[in-house]
């Protein structure tokens, strides 16, 4: 079974709808992240959480919110979806005890299309 | 200024040959980590290799090696004996310490290089 899972894997929604993307991990990592990927722009950080009580905005948090329900679960919500939020969304986890070598492990991604 | 720069939008290589993917970085920190990830057409992000700024040896993982030139601030990925399955997007990333200098923060990614391996 995959260590980092994301649901749904694909989602089509309409402008103005609220949607939630979910991420679960079995790696036991404290840190979790949400990224979006747009063609030609690489990965951009939306939100990150260094533990259950520590949630921080990334570089592109406007229009998004998150919830860290437990160490293993980190959800991303689009409050009112708009077409330019169409992208590939990744969840990732990492173990801070690795220091500079702290590697992020990614989920399989969620492809979101906002019409 | 860009923290991570990958100047090659696309690269082509013949099967079984070696290829180098370029990555330069910008940091004033002395302690940092450099990473390479592979993204096949299926979309997942696969960790390939890590290099620490204090590591004296270049990192190697199977057919992947990292040509680390600290003074030039470059961390190029070398793939030896290319295979058709190496065709993918490759991302370079860096982790620096947080502003307080007490812990390591987020990863910053480059824009990626698309590698195509020809038979």
Tab-separated table of C-alpha atoms in Angstrom:
chain	number	residue	atom	x	y	z
A	1	UNK	CA	0.000	0.000	0.000
A	2	UNK	CA	1.133	3.552	-0.757
A	3	UNK	CA	2.625	5.518	2.138
A	4	UNK	CA	0.976	8.788	1.061
A	5	UNK	CA	-2.497	8.649	-0.441
A	6	UNK	CA	-4.668	11.364	-1.914
A	7	UNK	CA	-8.379	11.365	-2.614
A	8	UNK	CA	-9.865	11.944	-5.048
A	9	UNK	CA	-7.338	11.302	-7.802
A	10	UNK	CA	-9.369	13.283	-10.317
A	11	UNK	CA	-12.075	15.862	-9.767
A	12	UNK	CA	-14.170	18.062	-12.016
A	13	UNK	CA	-16.106	20.848	-10.352
A	14	UNK	CA	-17.854	24.077	-11.234
A	15	UNK	CA	-16.919	27.647	-10.443
A	16	UNK	CA	-18.086	28.671	-6.985
A	17	UNK	CA	-18.266	25.186	-5.514
A	18	UNK	CA	-16.464	24.277	-2.313
A	19	UNK	CA	-14.329	21.166	-2.585
A	20	UNK	CA	-11.975	19.270	-0.336
A	21	UNK	CA	-8.897	17.281	-1.233
A	22	UNK	CA	-7.720	14.788	1.328
A	23	UNK	CA	-4.310	13.396	2.155
A	24	UNK	CA	-3.406	10.512	4.437
A	25	UNK	CA	-0.011	9.088	5.317
A	26	UNK	CA	1.263	5.999	7.064
A	27	UNK	CA	4.892	7.128	7.277
A	28	UNK	CA	4.490	8.574	10.771
A	29	UNK	CA	5.881	11.918	9.666
A	30	UNK	CA	5.044	15.092	11.567
A	31	UNK	CA	5.335	17.443	8.616
A	32	UNK	CA	2.851	17.646	5.775
A	33	UNK	CA	2.544	19.932	2.759
A	34	UNK	CA	0.185	20.886	-0.037
A	35	UNK	CA	1.561	21.969	-3.421
A	36	UNK	CA	0.038	22.824	-6.746
A	37	UNK	CA	1.700	22.259	-10.080
A	38	UNK	CA	0.944	24.283	-13.175
A	39	UNK	CA	2.637	23.702	-16.529
A	40	UNK	CA	5.929	25.607	-16.723
A	41	UNK	CA	5.776	26.780	-13.122
A	42	UNK	CA	7.057	23.797	-11.211
A	43	UNK	CA	5.628	23.132	-7.754
A	44	UNK	CA	4.387	25.946	-5.578
A	45	UNK	CA	3.676	25.595	-1.878
A	46	UNK	CA	0.128	26.341	-0.744
A	47	UNK	CA	0.175	25.417	2.962
A	48	UNK	CA	2.356	23.380	5.262
A	49	UNK	CA	2.024	21.920	8.720
A	50	UNK	CA	4.997	21.047	10.929
A	51	UNK	CA	2.770	19.315	13.450
A	52	UNK	CA	-0.910	19.018	14.282
A	53	UNK	CA	-1.014	22.430	15.976
A	54	UNK	CA	1.297	24.243	13.568
A	55	UNK	CA	-0.127	25.327	10.207
A	56	UNK	CA	1.494	27.900	7.978
A	57	UNK	CA	0.751	29.652	4.721
A	58	UNK	CA	2.922	28.994	1.728
A	59	UNK	CA	3.545	31.240	-1.223
A	60	UNK	CA	0.085	30.903	-2.805
A	61	UNK	CA	-2.442	30.366	0.003
A	62	UNK	CA	-5.143	32.797	-1.169
A	63	UNK	CA	-8.373	30.958	-1.987
A	64	UNK	CA	-7.341	27.861	-0.028
A	65	UNK	CA	-7.681	26.626	3.523
A	66	UNK	CA	-6.391	23.532	5.298
A	67	UNK	CA	-7.176	21.314	8.237
A	68	UNK	CA	-4.781	18.998	10.063
A	69	UNK	CA	-7.152	16.530	11.648
A	70	UNK	CA	-4.442	14.233	12.972
A	71	UNK	CA	-0.777	13.514	12.435
A	72	UNK	CA	-1.733	11.316	9.510
A	73	UNK	CA	-4.340	13.534	7.822
A	74	UNK	CA	-4.081	16.915	6.116
A	75	UNK	CA	-6.947	18.275	4.018
A	76	UNK	CA	-6.977	21.114	1.512
A	77	UNK	CA	-10.169	23.042	0.786
A	78	UNK	CA	-11.010	25.376	-2.032
A	79	UNK	CA	-13.656	27.623	-0.509
A	80	UNK	CA	-15.088	28.835	-3.811
A	81	UNK	CA	-13.368	27.209	-6.743
A	82	UNK	CA	-12.347	29.308	-9.740
A	83	UNK	CA	-11.009	28.165	-13.127
A	84	UNK	CA	-7.429	29.307	-12.477
A	85	UNK	CA	-7.289	26.793	-9.625
A	86	UNK	CA	-7.287	24.076	-12.264
A	87	UNK	CA	-4.020	22.270	-11.564
A	88	UNK	CA	-2.342	19.132	-10.295
A	89	UNK	CA	-2.284	19.103	-6.484
A	90	UNK	CA	0.252	17.191	-4.435
A	91	UNK	CA	0.421	16.304	-0.791
A	92	UNK	CA	3.834	15.529	0.711
A	93	UNK	CA	5.265	14.475	4.063
A	94	UNK	CA	8.675	14.688	5.709
A	95	UNK	CA	10.512	13.757	8.885
A	96	UNK	CA	12.250	16.735	10.524
A	97	UNK	CA	14.730	14.561	12.399
A	98	UNK	CA	16.621	14.135	9.112
A	99	UNK	CA	17.938	17.705	9.302
A	100	UNK	CA	19.172	19.143	6.024
A	101	UNK	CA	18.534	15.776	4.396
A	102	UNK	CA	14.844	15.895	5.240
A	103	UNK	CA	13.272	14.316	2.174
A	104	UNK	CA	9.714	15.014	1.131
A	105	UNK	CA	7.651	12.050	-0.020
A	106	UNK	CA	4.802	12.807	-2.345
A	107	UNK	CA	1.349	11.400	-2.851
A	108	UNK	CA	0.174	10.450	-6.348
A	109	UNK	CA	-1.496	13.812	-6.977
A	110	UNK	CA	-5.040	15.013	-7.602
A	111	UNK	CA	-5.953	16.440	-10.989
A	112	UNK	CA	-8.537	19.184	-10.486
A	113	UNK	CA	-10.501	20.823	-13.269
A	114	UNK	CA	-12.655	23.834	-12.436
A	115	UNK	CA	-15.179	24.676	-15.135
B	1	UNK	CA	16.182	36.222	-7.614
B	2	UNK	CA	15.378	32.621	-8.368
B	3	UNK	CA	16.481	30.271	-5.625
B	4	UNK	CA	16.702	27.318	-7.988
B	5	UNK	CA	17.383	27.661	-11.701
B	6	UNK	CA	17.072	24.887	-14.253
B	7	UNK	CA	18.081	26.433	-17.564
B	8	UNK	CA	17.237	23.478	-19.807
B	9	UNK	CA	13.496	23.286	-20.526
B	10	UNK	CA	14.089	20.113	-22.531
B	11	UNK	CA	16.898	17.640	-23.137
B	12	UNK	CA	17.301	14.709	-25.503
B	13	UNK	CA	19.602	11.722	-25.083
B	14	UNK	CA	20.188	8.470	-26.915
B	15	UNK	CA	19.435	5.283	-25.046
B	16	UNK	CA	22.471	3.930	-23.149
B	17	UNK	CA	24.267	7.281	-23.191
B	18	UNK	CA	24.843	9.557	-20.209
B	19	UNK	CA	23.086	12.884	-19.746
B	20	UNK	CA	23.587	15.833	-17.398
B	21	UNK	CA	20.703	17.978	-16.182
B	22	UNK	CA	21.758	21.373	-14.892
B	23	UNK	CA	20.753	23.018	-11.647
B	24	UNK	CA	22.115	26.163	-10.039
B	25	UNK	CA	21.005	27.562	-6.711
B	26	UNK	CA	21.208	30.721	-4.700
B	27	UNK	CA	21.644	30.777	-0.948
B	28	UNK	CA	23.676	32.606	1.671
B	29	UNK	CA	23.296	29.767	4.148
B	30	UNK	CA	26.224	27.420	4.760
B	31	UNK	CA	24.045	24.460	5.645
B	32	UNK	CA	21.505	23.344	3.084
B	33	UNK	CA	20.289	20.314	1.209
B	34	UNK	CA	19.825	19.701	-2.501
B	35	UNK	CA	17.396	17.186	-3.962
B	36	UNK	CA	16.382	15.795	-7.315
B	37	UNK	CA	12.941	14.416	-8.097
B	38	UNK	CA	11.612	12.618	-11.176
B	39	UNK	CA	8.086	13.075	-12.474
B	40	UNK	CA	7.047	10.555	-15.154
B	41	UNK	CA	4.088	11.204	-17.416
B	42	UNK	CA	1.872	9.424	-14.895
B	43	UNK	CA	2.378	12.415	-12.614
B	44	UNK	CA	3.840	11.106	-9.369
B	45	UNK	CA	6.909	12.734	-7.817
B	46	UNK	CA	9.724	10.281	-7.142
B	47	UNK	CA	12.687	11.175	-4.911
B	48	UNK	CA	15.985	10.334	-6.632
B	49	UNK	CA	18.975	11.691	-4.765
B	50	UNK	CA	20.106	14.050	-1.993
B	51	UNK	CA	23.292	16.072	-1.447
B	52	UNK	CA	24.133	17.890	1.769
B	53	UNK	CA	26.145	21.085	1.591
B	54	UNK	CA	28.783	19.657	3.938
B	55	UNK	CA	29.062	16.332	2.129
B	56	UNK	CA	32.554	16.014	0.691
B	57	UNK	CA	31.655	13.239	-1.712
B	58	UNK	CA	29.235	13.589	-4.573
B	59	UNK	CA	26.049	11.646	-3.893
B	60	UNK	CA	25.329	8.548	-5.952
B	61	UNK	CA	22.263	6.298	-6.167
B	62	UNK	CA	22.554	3.577	-8.750
B	63	UNK	CA	22.654	5.214	-12.190
B	64	UNK	CA	22.101	8.666	-10.675
B	65	UNK	CA	24.897	10.853	-9.419
B	66	UNK	CA	24.995	14.454	-8.356
B	67	UNK	CA	27.848	16.627	-9.604
B	68	UNK	CA	28.084	19.056	-6.689
B	69	UNK	CA	30.222	22.150	-7.225
B	70	UNK	CA	29.747	24.248	-4.121
B	71	UNK	CA	31.772	27.269	-5.191
B	72	UNK	CA	29.801	27.510	-8.412
B	73	UNK	CA	26.538	26.762	-6.583
B	74	UNK	CA	25.628	24.029	-8.988
B	75	UNK	CA	24.139	20.602	-8.360
B	76	UNK	CA	23.823	18.860	-11.690
B	77	UNK	CA	22.167	15.461	-12.009
B	78	UNK	CA	24.021	12.894	-14.092
B	79	UNK	CA	22.118	9.883	-15.388
B	80	UNK	CA	24.359	7.175	-16.755
B	81	UNK	CA	23.327	4.545	-19.303
B	82	UNK	CA	19.985	6.197	-20.058
B	83	UNK	CA	16.935	3.998	-20.401
B	84	UNK	CA	13.625	4.655	-22.137
B	85	UNK	CA	11.970	4.717	-18.722
B	86	UNK	CA	14.098	7.717	-17.763
B	87	UNK	CA	11.962	9.914	-20.018
B	88	UNK	CA	10.294	12.261	-17.542
B	89	UNK	CA	10.336	15.723	-16.016
B	90	UNK	CA	13.166	16.249	-13.511
B	91	UNK	CA	13.057	18.793	-10.699
B	92	UNK	CA	15.902	20.174	-8.646
B	93	UNK	CA	15.015	21.440	-5.149
B	94	UNK	CA	16.770	23.031	-2.185
B	95	UNK	CA	16.137	23.207	1.534
B	96	UNK	CA	17.659	26.025	3.604
B	97	UNK	CA	17.408	26.812	7.270
B	98	UNK	CA	14.551	28.961	8.471
B	99	UNK	CA	15.079	32.660	9.187
B	100	UNK	CA	15.893	31.917	12.817
B	101	UNK	CA	18.537	29.467	11.713
B	102	UNK	CA	17.400	26.774	14.110
B	103	UNK	CA	15.695	24.339	11.820
B	104	UNK	CA	15.280	23.456	8.209
B	105	UNK	CA	12.342	24.840	6.349
B	106	UNK	CA	10.527	24.236	3.137
B	107	UNK	CA	11.743	22.933	-0.177
B	108	UNK	CA	12.053	25.346	-3.084
B	109	UNK	CA	11.703	23.746	-6.514
B	110	UNK	CA	13.080	24.696	-9.882
B	111	UNK	CA	10.855	24.761	-12.944
B	112	UNK	CA	12.010	21.396	-14.210
B	113	UNK	CA	13.678	19.855	-17.251
B	114	UNK	CA	11.882	17.453	-19.573
B	115	UNK	CA	14.175	14.586	-20.548
B	116	UNK	CA	13.407	12.497	-23.610
B	117	UNK	CA	15.349	9.288	-24.196
B	118	UNK	CA	15.459	8.125	-27.805
B	119	UNK	CA	15.859	4.443	-28.720
